[in-house]
XYZ file of C-alpha atoms in Angstrom:
427
model
C 14.137 14.006 -12.794
C 10.794 13.310 -14.149
C 9.382 9.945 -12.195
C 9.253 8.313 -15.529
C 13.250 8.690 -15.762
C 13.498 7.255 -12.117
C 11.488 4.086 -12.824
C 14.378 3.349 -14.989
C 17.552 5.306 -13.337
C 16.692 5.077 -9.189
C 18.011 3.152 -6.591
C 21.032 1.225 -8.386
C 23.339 3.647 -10.027
C 26.444 1.245 -11.186
C 29.791 2.569 -11.537
C 32.641 1.963 -14.092
C 32.677 -2.146 -15.099
C 29.942 -2.582 -13.007
C 26.733 -4.859 -14.177
C 24.034 -2.741 -16.050
C 21.524 -4.939 -14.682
C 20.654 -4.612 -11.107
C 22.583 -7.729 -9.587
C 21.207 -10.552 -7.337
C 22.975 -10.742 -4.357
C 21.535 -14.316 -3.370
C 23.842 -14.525 0.324
C 22.942 -14.720 3.678
C 25.840 -13.585 5.307
C 28.935 -11.051 4.014
C 32.179 -11.771 4.979
C 34.831 -9.281 7.017
C 38.393 -9.133 8.317
C 37.855 -8.492 11.599
C 34.962 -8.824 14.648
C 35.814 -5.292 15.581
C 34.147 -4.135 11.930
C 31.287 -6.755 11.986
C 30.645 -5.474 16.185
C 30.502 -1.891 14.522
C 27.537 -3.010 12.242
C 25.826 -4.985 15.210
C 26.112 -1.691 17.090
C 24.889 0.624 14.242
C 27.554 2.551 14.398
C 28.206 2.052 10.707
C 26.429 1.076 7.638
C 26.544 -2.420 6.044
C 25.618 -5.924 5.936
C 26.297 -8.668 7.661
C 22.764 -10.845 7.845
C 20.151 -11.010 4.647
C 17.707 -11.679 7.369
C 17.862 -7.839 8.273
C 18.781 -6.329 5.019
C 20.415 -7.174 1.643
C 22.010 -5.027 -0.399
C 19.498 -5.930 -3.476
C 16.810 -5.382 -1.560
C 17.944 -2.053 -0.143
C 18.674 -0.584 -4.196
C 15.356 -1.583 -4.906
C 13.663 -0.142 -1.684
C 16.138 3.102 -2.721
C 14.315 3.571 -5.640
C 10.822 3.070 -4.725
C 11.720 5.830 -2.052
C 12.665 8.141 -4.950
C 9.407 7.172 -6.581
C 7.500 8.299 -3.374
C 10.059 11.521 -2.857
C 10.731 10.365 0.926
C 13.523 10.086 2.684
C 14.228 6.122 3.961
C 12.446 3.080 2.730
C 12.617 -0.827 3.340
C 10.883 -3.765 1.828
C 9.330 -6.336 3.657
C 8.261 -9.796 2.402
C 4.522 -8.957 1.739
C 2.285 -5.786 2.081
C 0.608 -7.447 4.724
C 4.259 -7.575 6.564
C 4.537 -3.523 5.597
C 1.409 -2.564 6.949
C 1.930 -4.368 10.553
C 5.600 -3.037 10.464
C 4.735 0.576 9.801
C 1.989 0.278 12.568
C 4.064 -1.566 15.017
C 7.001 0.313 15.021
C 4.844 2.952 16.749
C 2.335 1.293 18.446
C 2.514 -1.213 21.205
C 0.418 -2.732 23.944
C -1.997 -0.107 25.765
C -2.225 2.013 22.187
C -4.492 3.525 19.936
C -4.474 3.359 15.970
C -7.165 6.080 14.260
C -7.918 4.484 10.842
C -10.315 5.427 7.973
C -12.887 2.132 8.088
C -12.820 2.054 3.918
C -9.988 -0.406 3.830
C -8.761 -3.433 2.281
C -10.373 -6.436 4.214
C -7.150 -7.980 5.319
C -6.034 -4.808 6.528
C -9.118 -4.068 8.263
C -9.006 -7.412 10.009
C -5.354 -6.660 11.063
C -6.255 -3.298 13.194
C -9.719 -5.021 14.266
C -8.615 -8.151 15.267
C -5.145 -9.482 15.371
C -3.298 -6.033 16.837
C -6.425 -5.805 19.163
C -5.121 -9.187 20.451
C -1.859 -7.621 20.923
C -2.993 -4.813 23.439
C -3.715 -2.029 20.273
C -6.754 -1.179 19.631
C -8.303 1.014 16.839
C -10.840 3.142 16.246
C -12.554 3.449 12.658
C -13.928 6.721 11.464
C -15.799 6.697 7.665
C -13.119 8.617 5.277
C -16.009 10.868 4.679
C -16.925 11.898 8.526
C -17.188 15.236 9.604
C -14.097 16.987 11.026
C -15.844 16.767 14.564
C -16.105 13.299 14.118
C -12.486 12.609 13.221
C -11.294 14.610 15.955
C -13.682 12.831 18.451
C -11.835 9.623 17.510
C -8.452 10.512 18.865
C -7.504 9.576 22.430
C -4.608 10.820 24.346
C -2.853 7.045 23.601
C -3.120 7.284 19.773
C 0.170 6.787 17.996
C -1.337 7.321 14.250
C -3.895 7.558 11.704
C -4.244 5.064 9.079
C -5.774 4.878 5.129
C -5.583 3.883 2.186
C -5.246 6.509 -0.845
C -7.413 4.519 -3.042
C -9.581 1.587 -1.129
C -9.630 -1.314 -1.833
C -12.453 -2.376 -3.167
C -14.322 0.080 -2.605
C -12.148 3.121 -4.160
C -12.895 5.242 -1.301
C -10.679 8.437 -2.199
C -9.377 9.717 0.795
C -8.989 13.816 1.574
C -5.243 13.165 2.967
C -4.927 16.975 3.639
C -7.548 16.861 5.899
C -7.162 13.168 7.645
C -2.941 14.857 7.723
C -4.068 17.729 9.578
C -6.320 15.848 12.233
C -3.080 13.513 12.899
C -0.507 16.426 13.094
C -3.114 18.713 15.317
C -3.087 15.830 17.502
C 1.134 15.104 17.123
C 0.454 11.851 15.268
C 1.654 10.671 11.755
C -0.280 9.801 9.041
C 0.360 6.413 7.382
C -1.258 5.998 4.004
C -1.101 2.780 2.032
C -0.721 3.833 -1.604
C -0.968 0.821 -3.487
C -3.421 1.501 -5.855
C -2.417 4.686 -6.999
C 1.032 4.163 -6.796
C 3.324 7.144 -6.883
C 3.146 7.376 -10.978
C -0.991 8.359 -10.010
C -0.769 9.831 -6.127
C 1.453 11.438 -4.368
C 0.830 11.293 -0.616
C 4.055 13.336 1.086
C 3.046 16.639 -1.098
C -0.150 16.768 0.394
C 1.024 16.182 4.260
C 1.166 12.126 4.537
C 4.352 11.048 6.851
C 4.912 7.396 5.998
C 3.958 5.476 2.671
C 3.449 1.672 2.235
C 3.188 -0.508 -0.405
C 1.552 -3.810 -1.950
C 4.251 -4.005 -4.082
C 2.778 -7.914 -5.544
C 0.123 -5.119 -7.343
C 1.124 -2.680 -9.657
C 4.671 -2.185 -8.945
C 5.358 -5.823 -9.582
C 2.769 -5.922 -12.443
C 2.937 -9.450 -13.633
C 1.702 -11.403 -10.759
C 5.059 -12.563 -10.323
C 6.465 -11.977 -6.440
C 4.711 -11.223 -3.347
C 6.429 -8.016 -1.913
C 5.506 -4.833 0.331
C 7.779 -1.390 1.255
C 7.523 0.946 3.887
C 8.662 4.858 2.595
C 9.103 7.651 5.153
C 8.668 10.974 4.219
C 11.356 11.795 7.058
C 9.919 14.879 8.145
C 7.427 13.992 11.229
C 8.941 15.464 14.449
C 9.983 12.477 16.789
C 11.418 14.729 18.970
C 8.432 17.028 19.641
C 6.432 14.626 20.249
C 9.218 12.452 22.354
C 6.293 11.288 25.255
C 4.448 9.533 22.445
C 7.341 7.825 20.911
C 9.672 6.486 23.593
C 10.778 3.962 21.183
C 12.374 6.252 18.689
C 13.074 8.671 21.673
C 14.407 7.059 24.695
C 17.647 4.712 24.777
C 17.387 1.263 23.619
C 18.565 -1.221 25.913
C 18.914 -3.433 23.055
C 21.337 -1.299 21.333
C 23.451 -0.441 24.739
C 21.080 2.706 25.214
C 21.353 4.110 21.381
C 18.548 6.555 20.845
C 17.300 6.248 17.289
C 16.086 9.570 16.469
C 19.398 11.027 18.035
C 21.494 8.877 15.871
C 19.983 8.585 12.676
C 17.738 11.898 12.743
C 13.997 12.381 11.947
C 15.159 11.208 8.212
C 16.179 7.512 9.298
C 15.099 6.882 12.648
C 11.599 5.381 11.914
C 13.007 2.936 8.921
C 16.204 1.950 10.627
C 14.330 1.136 13.821
C 11.600 -0.704 11.795
C 14.711 -2.445 10.347
C 16.777 -3.519 13.069
C 14.085 -4.203 15.401
C 10.729 -5.523 13.970
C 12.797 -7.335 10.929
C 15.345 -8.566 13.279
C 12.884 -9.902 15.364
C 10.316 -10.828 12.960
C 11.508 -11.710 9.784
C 9.320 -11.217 7.072
C 12.392 -10.698 4.599
C 11.931 -9.851 1.089
C 14.471 -12.378 -0.683
C 16.632 -10.582 -3.420
C 15.455 -12.699 -5.774
C 12.087 -11.066 -5.446
C 13.270 -7.943 -5.153
C 15.043 -8.284 -8.460
C 11.730 -9.135 -10.213
C 10.111 -6.293 -8.512
C 12.999 -3.846 -9.943
C 11.711 -5.227 -13.745
C 8.740 -4.064 -13.044
C 9.171 -0.731 -11.544
C 10.912 0.005 -14.903
C 7.823 -0.121 -16.600
C 5.173 0.982 -13.908
C 4.956 4.814 -15.299
C 3.875 3.341 -18.731
C 1.556 0.931 -17.572
C -0.470 2.452 -15.035
C -0.982 5.501 -18.214
C -2.533 2.405 -20.090
C -4.480 0.835 -17.225
C -6.113 3.313 -15.951
C -7.111 4.631 -19.665
C -8.490 0.874 -19.471
C -10.152 1.264 -16.277
C -12.102 4.557 -17.560
C -13.274 3.150 -20.799
C -14.649 0.300 -19.134
C -15.919 2.349 -16.065
C -17.702 4.406 -18.677
C -19.476 0.911 -20.028
C -20.308 -0.453 -17.311
C -22.369 3.023 -15.920
C -24.475 2.757 -19.148
C -25.117 -0.903 -19.026
C -28.735 -1.569 -17.551
C -27.637 -4.440 -15.468
C -25.294 -2.438 -13.265
C -27.034 -0.597 -10.495
C -23.808 1.345 -9.552
C -19.785 1.788 -10.705
C -17.091 3.063 -8.236
C -14.510 4.999 -10.141
C -13.370 8.292 -9.272
C -12.427 9.126 -12.776
C -15.926 9.438 -13.463
C -17.788 12.706 -13.774
C -20.798 10.743 -11.975
C -18.646 9.734 -9.025
C -18.937 11.605 -5.518
C -15.021 11.639 -5.582
C -14.445 13.236 -8.964
C -13.464 16.349 -7.637
C -10.887 15.184 -4.915
C -9.688 12.771 -7.254
C -8.765 15.819 -9.591
C -6.917 16.903 -6.549
C -5.095 14.221 -5.319
C -4.877 11.377 -8.780
C -4.466 14.115 -11.426
C -3.332 11.314 -13.720
C -6.251 9.127 -12.902
C -6.670 6.217 -10.199
C -5.828 3.322 -11.681
C -7.107 0.529 -13.466
C -9.252 -1.121 -10.461
C -12.994 -0.173 -10.290
C -16.076 -1.724 -8.397
C -19.864 -2.023 -9.762
C -22.911 -3.830 -8.232
C -25.049 -6.257 -10.138
C -28.952 -6.443 -9.993
C -29.841 -9.591 -8.573
C -27.345 -9.264 -5.847
C -25.056 -12.280 -4.804
C -26.208 -14.876 -7.330
C -26.430 -11.984 -10.011
C -22.583 -11.466 -9.472
C -22.007 -15.481 -9.472
C -23.474 -15.976 -12.503
C -21.662 -13.008 -14.514
C -18.531 -14.155 -13.458
C -19.237 -17.827 -14.630
C -20.039 -16.394 -18.100
C -16.892 -14.377 -18.464
C -14.473 -15.788 -21.343
C -11.307 -13.549 -21.208
C -11.420 -11.678 -17.889
C -10.295 -14.444 -15.036
C -11.967 -14.548 -11.618
C -8.950 -14.477 -9.156
C -7.451 -13.637 -5.985
C -5.432 -10.818 -6.819
C -5.829 -7.412 -8.503
C -3.469 -4.664 -10.357
C -1.127 -6.820 -12.855
C -1.311 -6.627 -16.924
C -3.818 -9.143 -16.911
C -7.642 -8.359 -16.166
C -9.426 -10.274 -13.159
C -12.318 -9.732 -11.272
C -13.685 -11.599 -7.853
C -16.284 -10.218 -5.171
C -15.442 -9.356 -2.562
C -18.250 -10.364 -0.274
C -17.728 -13.622 -1.372
C -13.809 -14.056 -1.372
C -11.545 -11.707 0.475
C -13.731 -10.150 2.648
C -15.770 -13.017 3.257
C -15.211 -13.161 7.112
C -17.030 -10.055 7.288
C -20.587 -9.401 8.223
C -23.117 -7.439 6.064
C -22.728 -4.554 8.740
C -19.108 -4.467 8.489
C -19.220 -4.943 4.455
C -21.996 -1.954 4.570
C -19.066 0.624 6.955
C -16.208 -0.407 4.344
C -18.580 0.419 1.605
C -19.454 -3.167 0.070
C -22.700 -4.094 -1.178
C -23.204 -8.200 -1.400
C -23.259 -8.009 -5.061
C -20.080 -6.059 -6.198
C -17.851 -7.668 -8.481
C -14.032 -6.079 -8.219
C -12.806 -5.571 -11.770
C -8.980 -4.815 -12.621
C -8.193 -4.045 -16.139
C -5.035 -4.853 -17.480
C -3.219 -4.459 -20.603
C -5.716 -5.733 -23.126
C -7.385 -3.827 -25.751
C -10.396 -2.101 -24.177
C -12.852 -3.463 -26.914
C -11.713 -6.715 -25.895
C -12.285 -6.465 -22.429
C -15.709 -4.539 -23.197
C -16.971 -7.038 -25.235
C -16.458 -9.862 -22.664
C -18.236 -7.715 -19.658
C -20.856 -7.533 -22.247
C -21.654 -10.561 -23.414
C -21.381 -11.756 -19.406
C -23.871 -9.099 -18.851
C -25.965 -10.195 -20.942
C -26.026 -13.956 -19.707
C -26.930 -12.696 -16.359
C -29.940 -10.931 -17.999
C -30.723 -13.789 -19.572
C -31.437 -15.543 -16.481
């Protein structure tokens, strides 16, 4: 089926006489007739539910929809996008391991890799997403366990060369993990270009209405863990917490990774998506294809206006013909990027602050990618913990403004931007 149809029909398929809308199974536990039945669940011998910290039917059905949209083999929900990224990485890397990452990523993800995971013994090497093949290859070490990047970076809007990064990862026997939050599977299909694992902050376009925080991990099910067994003992060697079970033998390449992330990290760390949040997410997913078309259309209209304005230094938006990523975007993002763009205002930080104070329709929020248009200055908010040198490495200038174009009429958005820019100019 077309992806537009999967937005509505994926995941939950009601049988005769069952609810047409996805039921909210708001229960912590599930009843069984015997200890033996529950023992089989705890030993992973049979599929089922026993405690909603680990798995819940509502959450699993929404995960199945996202899996279908991405074209994956298995998926899981988490309580946030950050939890999804952490689980995706920590399922594969542990103390003494190494990760190669694009430097052009969300500030929270950068901090996770550069600081928090470093404290846990996992080191990261950051590479420019536009580095040469030689520079990329030099970043790998014998203990490298994965490559990480964002298909469309937040907020620099860098377009990752997925195919090239996937080849480098596979040449070194590791998977490519990509965050596909901004384009969503509507506008970008990472698995078709060699990515192995996709993560999402479902808080953004997938929810679409700033209603609930969440995350998702999707595995393509293609990476051969057995062929790279020495790198991934957690998947290819007996697990003492499950009586010596070997995940890849018990569940195959298609399900071993997601199963391990679920029954170990979710079991032990508990960043669980609530059934009600999953229900709200599913409502957003039903209109995802329609909304992404409008978001992308508004994004391009606003980008063109800003590019022509004398108060604007530059605009980052891959659908502009002037963008250095225009041709790459045509390859990976044939339907367009998304509704998010960034631009730099002449006059530095103070000009950016004056601009945002002058906005009337567009609001300042620590959020992005929902039905209402919002903006912020990353250097002063989401990325304020980073130095100017660190900001420069990931493509953020002190006067950069990120705007997320919602579903309003594009003329109203442009009118508000015009008056705010005029207010900056008049100072």
